[in-house]
Amino acid sequence: MASLSTTSLSFKAPSTRISQVLRKGSSFQSVAFGRFASSTSKTSLRLQISCAAKAETVQKVSDIVKEQLALTADTPLTAESKFTALGADSLDTVEIVMALEEKFNISVEESDAQNITTIQEAADLIEDLVQKKPAA
Amino acid sequence: MRTSIMSQMQRSFSIELPKLVPLQLPSRMETHLWYVIPDEVKSTSLLKQYSQLLSPPENDKVLQMRGDKLQKNALLARTLVRTTIARYQTNNGVDPRTLMFKKNMYGKPEVDWQNYKNCSDPPLHFNISHTDSLVACGVTLHVPVGIDLEDKDRKIKHDVLTLAERFYSTDEVTFLSTIPDPEVQRKEFIKLWTLKEAYVKALGKGFSAAPFNTFTIQFKAGTNGGYNLCKEETKKCNRDWKFGLLELADSHYAAVCIEDDQARAPMRVIVRKTIPFVEDELISESKFL
């Protein structure tokens, strides 16, 4: 059962993100540090303004992440969930990005891929890339 | 992120920890590879003792992991690092709670030795890797080290050659494409992934300093598991980088990479299984794939 709702995405208090912004780089886990970790988390301080398209994108991203990481239905998952906190290693992240490319018919540059650390960031990038595509 | 000495001291020093058995330092060409099997650590009181070793920021990170299993593995990873490094300080026995860590400018974790200026033991290098079912830590003396683990049976959802063409070097793609059996091909892909990852981690400059498709790691036949590291562009090989590929716990591939510009002897990897504070078991010495 999806645990996301529009309100929980859009009105997260910005103050909780400060601690993430101050924390440098990636964690000590098995993902190669610096690979897909953004050292400035610049999107974290931006207020998330929700609209229907974003929620749907986030849901699709979440589904792909859940599948790639074989998450159980009761794993707590939000748009702010970090891939590493969900147990993704470097190979998982690569496969997630490729699955997103296939699902949304986009092409993600390696430099952009390295900045994706959360479901929300992936959804934002996807929306950005989809918008930039010439009309079919 | 460093906490002050005072806040470290204030943190539960009244709680007695079991004694840690000291360890002999690795020799220069040796990597000590320690691993824990999370499923074998069941005691909640033991896990509670482990959580008391961690600094507050480390504990926060553990709690950020989503789900009990991931939290336990993160806890075991930090415990393994702290207890293992502490055991190598053969003078006066270092309390694992007092160890401090920092990150180099690219984010690679290192021990912060600033409080041990009087300690005569030379600084150790370490690197951690873990999967769902295994946690490992490699330790070396003097030389940078990187390790990576992957489950041997890990399913690759995309076509292996498609992944290789995108991420690996041309020679590696050629090597993989000549393997007729898809299962063998999958295994070789994973082995290469661990070797390449171990190199990037040993290098310690982040993934962007050495994208996977800019270097080749190739097996050197007849050298008891040796590998060459060569640049994709120039095809020049750098003999300072040494690799070892092993199997751990019958379930994982583990790659170890060190940088040593002095020694020409093959590297050695001593593998031990452990449950911190409880037991150690010597598993193998330089048993490479």
Coordinates of N, CA and C in Angstrom, one line a residue, chain A residues 19-20 22-36 67-71 75-78 80-82 84-102 107-110 113-114, chain B residues 1 57-58 60-62 64-67 70 74 77-78 103-109 127-132 148-150 154-159 162-163 166-167 189-190 193 197 200-208 212:
Chain A
S19 N 20.1 19.8 9.2 CA 21.1 18.8 9.7 C 21.7 18.0 8.6
Q20 N 20.9 17.7 7.6 CA 21.4 17.0 6.4 C 22.3 17.8 5.6
L22 N 24.2 20.2 6.6 CA 25.5 20.3 7.3 C 26.4 19.1 7.3
R23 N 25.7 18.0 7.2 CA 26.4 16.7 7.2 C 27.2 16.6 5.8
K24 N 28.4 16.3 5.9 CA 29.2 16.4 4.6 C 29.2 15.1 3.9
G25 N 29.0 15.2 2.6 CA 29.3 14.0 1.7 C 28.4 12.8 2.1
S26 N 28.9 11.6 1.7 CA 28.1 10.4 1.9 C 28.5 9.7 3.2
S27 N 27.8 8.7 3.5 CA 28.1 8.0 4.8 C 29.1 7.0 4.6
F28 N 29.3 6.3 5.7 CA 30.4 5.3 5.7 C 29.9 3.9 5.2
Q29 N 28.8 3.9 4.5 CA 28.3 2.6 4.1 C 29.0 2.1 2.9
S30 N 28.4 1.0 2.4 CA 29.1 0.3 1.3 C 29.0 1.1 0.0
V31 N 28.2 2.1 -0.2 CA 28.2 2.9 -1.4 C 29.5 3.6 -1.5
A32 N 30.1 3.6 -2.6 CA 31.4 4.4 -2.7 C 31.1 5.8 -2.4
F33 N 31.8 6.4 -1.4 CA 31.6 7.7 -1.0 C 31.7 8.7 -2.2
G34 N 30.9 9.7 -2.2 CA 31.0 10.7 -3.3 C 30.4 10.3 -4.6
R35 N 30.1 9.0 -4.7 CA 29.6 8.6 -6.0 C 28.2 9.2 -6.3
F36 N 27.2 8.9 -5.6 CA 25.9 9.5 -5.9 C 25.5 10.3 -4.7
E67 N 11.2 -2.0 -6.0 CA 11.5 -3.3 -6.8 C 12.9 -3.6 -6.8
Q68 N 13.7 -2.6 -7.2 CA 15.2 -2.8 -7.3 C 15.8 -3.3 -6.0
L69 N 15.3 -2.7 -4.9 CA 15.9 -3.0 -3.6 C 15.1 -4.1 -2.9
A70 N 14.1 -4.7 -3.5 CA 13.3 -5.8 -2.9 C 12.8 -5.4 -1.5
L71 N 12.3 -4.2 -1.4 CA 11.8 -3.8 -0.1 C 10.5 -4.5 0.3
T75 N 8.3 -1.4 4.7 CA 9.5 -0.6 4.9 C 9.0 0.9 4.8
P76 N 9.4 1.7 5.8 CA 9.0 3.1 5.8 C 9.7 3.8 4.6
L77 N 8.9 4.4 3.8 CA 9.5 5.0 2.6 C 8.8 6.3 2.3
T78 N 9.6 7.4 2.2 CA 9.0 8.7 1.8 C 9.8 9.3 0.7
E80 N 11.6 11.7 0.8 CA 12.9 12.2 1.3 C 13.9 11.0 1.6
S81 N 13.4 9.8 1.4 CA 14.2 8.6 1.7 C 15.5 8.6 0.9
K82 N 16.6 8.5 1.6 CA 17.8 8.4 0.8 C 18.0 6.9 0.4
T84 N 20.7 5.3 0.1 CA 21.6 4.5 1.0 C 20.9 4.1 2.2
A85 N 20.0 4.9 2.7 CA 19.3 4.5 4.0 C 18.3 3.4 3.7
L86 N 18.0 3.2 2.4 CA 17.1 2.0 2.1 C 17.9 0.8 1.7
G87 N 19.2 0.9 1.9 CA 20.1 -0.2 1.7 C 20.7 -0.3 0.2
A88 N 20.6 0.7 -0.5 CA 21.1 0.7 -1.9 C 22.6 0.8 -1.9
D89 N 23.3 -0.1 -2.6 CA 24.7 0.1 -2.8 C 24.9 0.7 -4.2
S90 N 26.2 0.8 -4.6 CA 26.5 1.6 -5.9 C 25.8 0.9 -7.1
L91 N 25.8 -0.4 -7.1 CA 25.3 -1.2 -8.2 C 23.7 -1.0 -8.3
D92 N 23.1 -1.0 -7.1 CA 21.7 -0.7 -7.0 C 21.3 0.6 -7.6
T93 N 22.1 1.6 -7.2 CA 21.8 3.0 -7.7 C 21.9 3.1 -9.2
V94 N 22.9 2.4 -9.8 CA 23.1 2.4 -11.2 C 21.9 1.8 -11.9
E95 N 21.4 0.6 -11.3 CA 20.3 -0.1 -11.9 C 19.0 0.7 -11.7
I96 N 18.9 1.4 -10.6 CA 17.7 2.3 -10.4 C 17.7 3.4 -11.5
V97 N 18.8 4.0 -11.7 CA 18.8 5.1 -12.7 C 18.5 4.6 -14.0
M98 N 19.0 3.4 -14.4 CA 18.7 2.8 -15.7 C 17.2 2.5 -15.8
A99 N 16.7 2.0 -14.7 CA 15.2 1.6 -14.8 C 14.4 2.9 -14.9
L100 N 14.8 4.0 -14.3 CA 14.1 5.2 -14.5 C 14.2 5.8 -15.9
E101 N 15.4 5.6 -16.5 CA 15.6 6.0 -17.9 C 14.6 5.2 -18.8
E102 N 14.5 3.9 -18.5 CA 13.6 3.1 -19.3 C 12.1 3.5 -19.1
S107 N 17.3 10.2 -20.8 CA 18.7 9.8 -20.7 C 19.4 10.6 -19.6
V108 N 19.9 9.9 -18.6 CA 20.5 10.7 -17.5 C 22.0 10.7 -17.6
E109 N 22.6 11.9 -17.6 CA 24.1 12.0 -17.6 C 24.6 11.5 -16.3
E110 N 25.9 11.0 -16.4 CA 26.5 10.4 -15.2 C 26.6 11.5 -14.1
A113 N 23.4 11.8 -12.5 CA 23.1 10.6 -11.7 C 23.8 10.7 -10.4
Q114 N 25.0 11.3 -10.4 CA 25.7 11.3 -9.1 C 25.1 12.2 -8.1
Chain B
M1 N 32.6 14.5 10.9 CA 32.0 15.3 12.0 C 32.6 14.8 13.3
P57 N 26.7 11.1 16.5 CA 26.4 11.2 15.1 C 26.3 9.8 14.4
E58 N 27.1 8.9 14.9 CA 27.1 7.5 14.3 C 25.8 6.9 14.6
D60 N 23.0 8.3 15.2 CA 22.0 9.0 14.4 C 21.9 8.3 13.0
K61 N 23.1 8.1 12.4 CA 23.1 7.5 11.1 C 22.5 6.1 11.1
V62 N 22.9 5.4 12.1 CA 22.3 4.0 12.2 C 20.8 4.1 12.2
Q64 N 18.9 6.3 11.0 CA 18.3 6.8 9.8 C 18.1 5.6 8.8
M65 N 18.7 4.5 9.0 CA 18.5 3.4 8.1 C 17.1 2.9 8.3
R66 N 16.4 2.6 7.2 CA 15.0 2.2 7.2 C 14.8 0.7 7.4
G67 N 14.5 0.4 8.7 CA 14.2 -1.0 8.9 C 15.2 -1.6 9.9
L70 N 18.6 -3.3 8.3 CA 19.6 -2.3 7.8 C 20.2 -1.6 9.0
A74 N 24.2 -1.6 9.9 CA 24.9 -0.3 10.0 C 25.6 -0.3 11.4
A77 N 28.6 -2.5 11.3 CA 29.7 -2.0 10.6 C 30.6 -1.0 11.4
R78 N 29.9 -0.1 12.1 CA 30.6 0.8 13.0 C 31.3 0.1 14.1
K103 N 36.8 12.8 7.8 CA 36.7 12.4 6.4 C 37.8 13.2 5.6
N104 N 38.4 12.6 4.6 CA 39.3 13.3 3.8 C 38.5 14.3 3.0
M105 N 39.2 15.1 2.2 CA 38.5 16.2 1.5 C 37.5 15.6 0.4
Y106 N 37.6 14.3 0.1 CA 36.6 13.8 -0.8 C 35.5 13.0 -0.2
G107 N 35.6 12.9 1.2 CA 34.6 12.1 1.9 C 35.0 10.7 2.3
K108 N 36.2 10.3 2.1 CA 36.6 9.0 2.6 C 36.9 9.0 4.1
P109 N 36.3 8.1 4.8 CA 36.4 8.1 6.3 C 37.9 7.6 6.6
N127 N 39.0 0.3 5.6 CA 37.9 0.6 4.7 C 36.8 -0.5 4.9
I128 N 35.5 0.0 4.9 CA 34.4 -0.9 5.2 C 33.6 -1.2 3.9
S129 N 32.9 -2.3 3.9 CA 31.9 -2.6 2.9 C 30.9 -3.5 3.6
H130 N 29.6 -3.3 3.2 CA 28.7 -4.3 3.6 C 27.5 -4.5 2.7
T131 N 26.9 -5.7 2.8 CA 25.8 -6.1 2.0 C 24.7 -6.4 3.0
D132 N 23.5 -6.9 2.5 CA 22.4 -7.3 3.4 C 22.9 -8.3 4.4
D148 N 35.5 -4.1 -1.3 CA 34.1 -4.1 -1.7 C 33.6 -5.5 -1.7
L149 N 32.3 -5.6 -1.2 CA 31.7 -6.9 -1.2 C 30.5 -7.0 -2.1
E150 N 30.2 -8.1 -2.7 CA 28.9 -8.3 -3.4 C 28.5 -9.7 -3.2
R154 N 23.8 -12.3 -6.5 CA 23.1 -11.0 -6.7 C 22.5 -11.0 -8.1
K155 N 21.2 -10.7 -8.2 CA 20.6 -10.7 -9.5 C 20.8 -9.3 -10.2
I156 N 21.2 -9.4 -11.4 CA 21.4 -8.1 -12.2 C 20.1 -8.0 -13.0
K157 N 19.4 -6.9 -12.9 CA 18.1 -6.8 -13.6 C 18.3 -6.4 -15.0
H158 N 19.4 -5.7 -15.3 CA 19.6 -5.3 -16.7 C 20.5 -6.3 -17.4
D159 N 20.6 -6.1 -18.7 CA 21.5 -7.0 -19.5 C 22.9 -6.6 -19.1
T162 N 24.9 -4.7 -21.6 CA 24.5 -3.3 -21.7 C 25.1 -2.4 -20.6
L163 N 25.0 -3.0 -19.4 CA 25.7 -2.3 -18.2 C 27.1 -2.1 -18.5
R166 N 28.1 0.5 -20.9 CA 27.9 1.9 -20.4 C 28.9 2.2 -19.3
F167 N 29.3 1.3 -18.5 CA 30.1 1.6 -17.3 C 31.5 1.1 -17.3
F189 N 31.0 -10.2 -14.2 CA 30.6 -8.8 -14.1 C 30.7 -8.4 -12.7
I190 N 30.1 -9.2 -11.8 CA 30.1 -8.8 -10.4 C 31.5 -8.8 -9.8
W193 N 33.0 -5.7 -10.9 CA 32.5 -4.5 -10.1 C 33.1 -4.4 -8.8
E197 N 35.3 -1.1 -7.8 CA 34.8 -0.4 -6.6 C 35.9 -0.3 -5.5
V200 N 38.5 2.3 -6.5 CA 38.0 3.7 -6.3 C 38.0 4.1 -4.8
K201 N 37.6 3.1 -4.0 CA 37.6 3.3 -2.6 C 39.0 3.5 -2.0
A202 N 40.0 2.7 -2.5 CA 41.3 2.8 -2.1 C 41.9 4.1 -2.5
L203 N 41.6 4.6 -3.7 CA 42.0 5.9 -4.2 C 41.6 7.0 -3.3
G204 N 40.4 6.9 -2.8 CA 39.9 7.8 -1.8 C 39.5 9.2 -2.3
K205 N 39.2 9.3 -3.6 CA 39.0 10.6 -4.2 C 37.6 10.7 -4.7
G206 N 36.7 9.8 -4.4 CA 35.3 9.8 -4.9 C 35.2 9.2 -6.3
F207 N 34.1 8.9 -6.6 CA 33.8 8.2 -7.9 C 34.2 9.0 -9.1
S208 N 34.0 10.3 -9.0 CA 34.2 11.1 -10.2 C 35.7 11.3 -10.6
F212 N 34.4 4.5 -13.8 CA 34.7 3.1 -14.1 C 35.2 2.8 -15.5

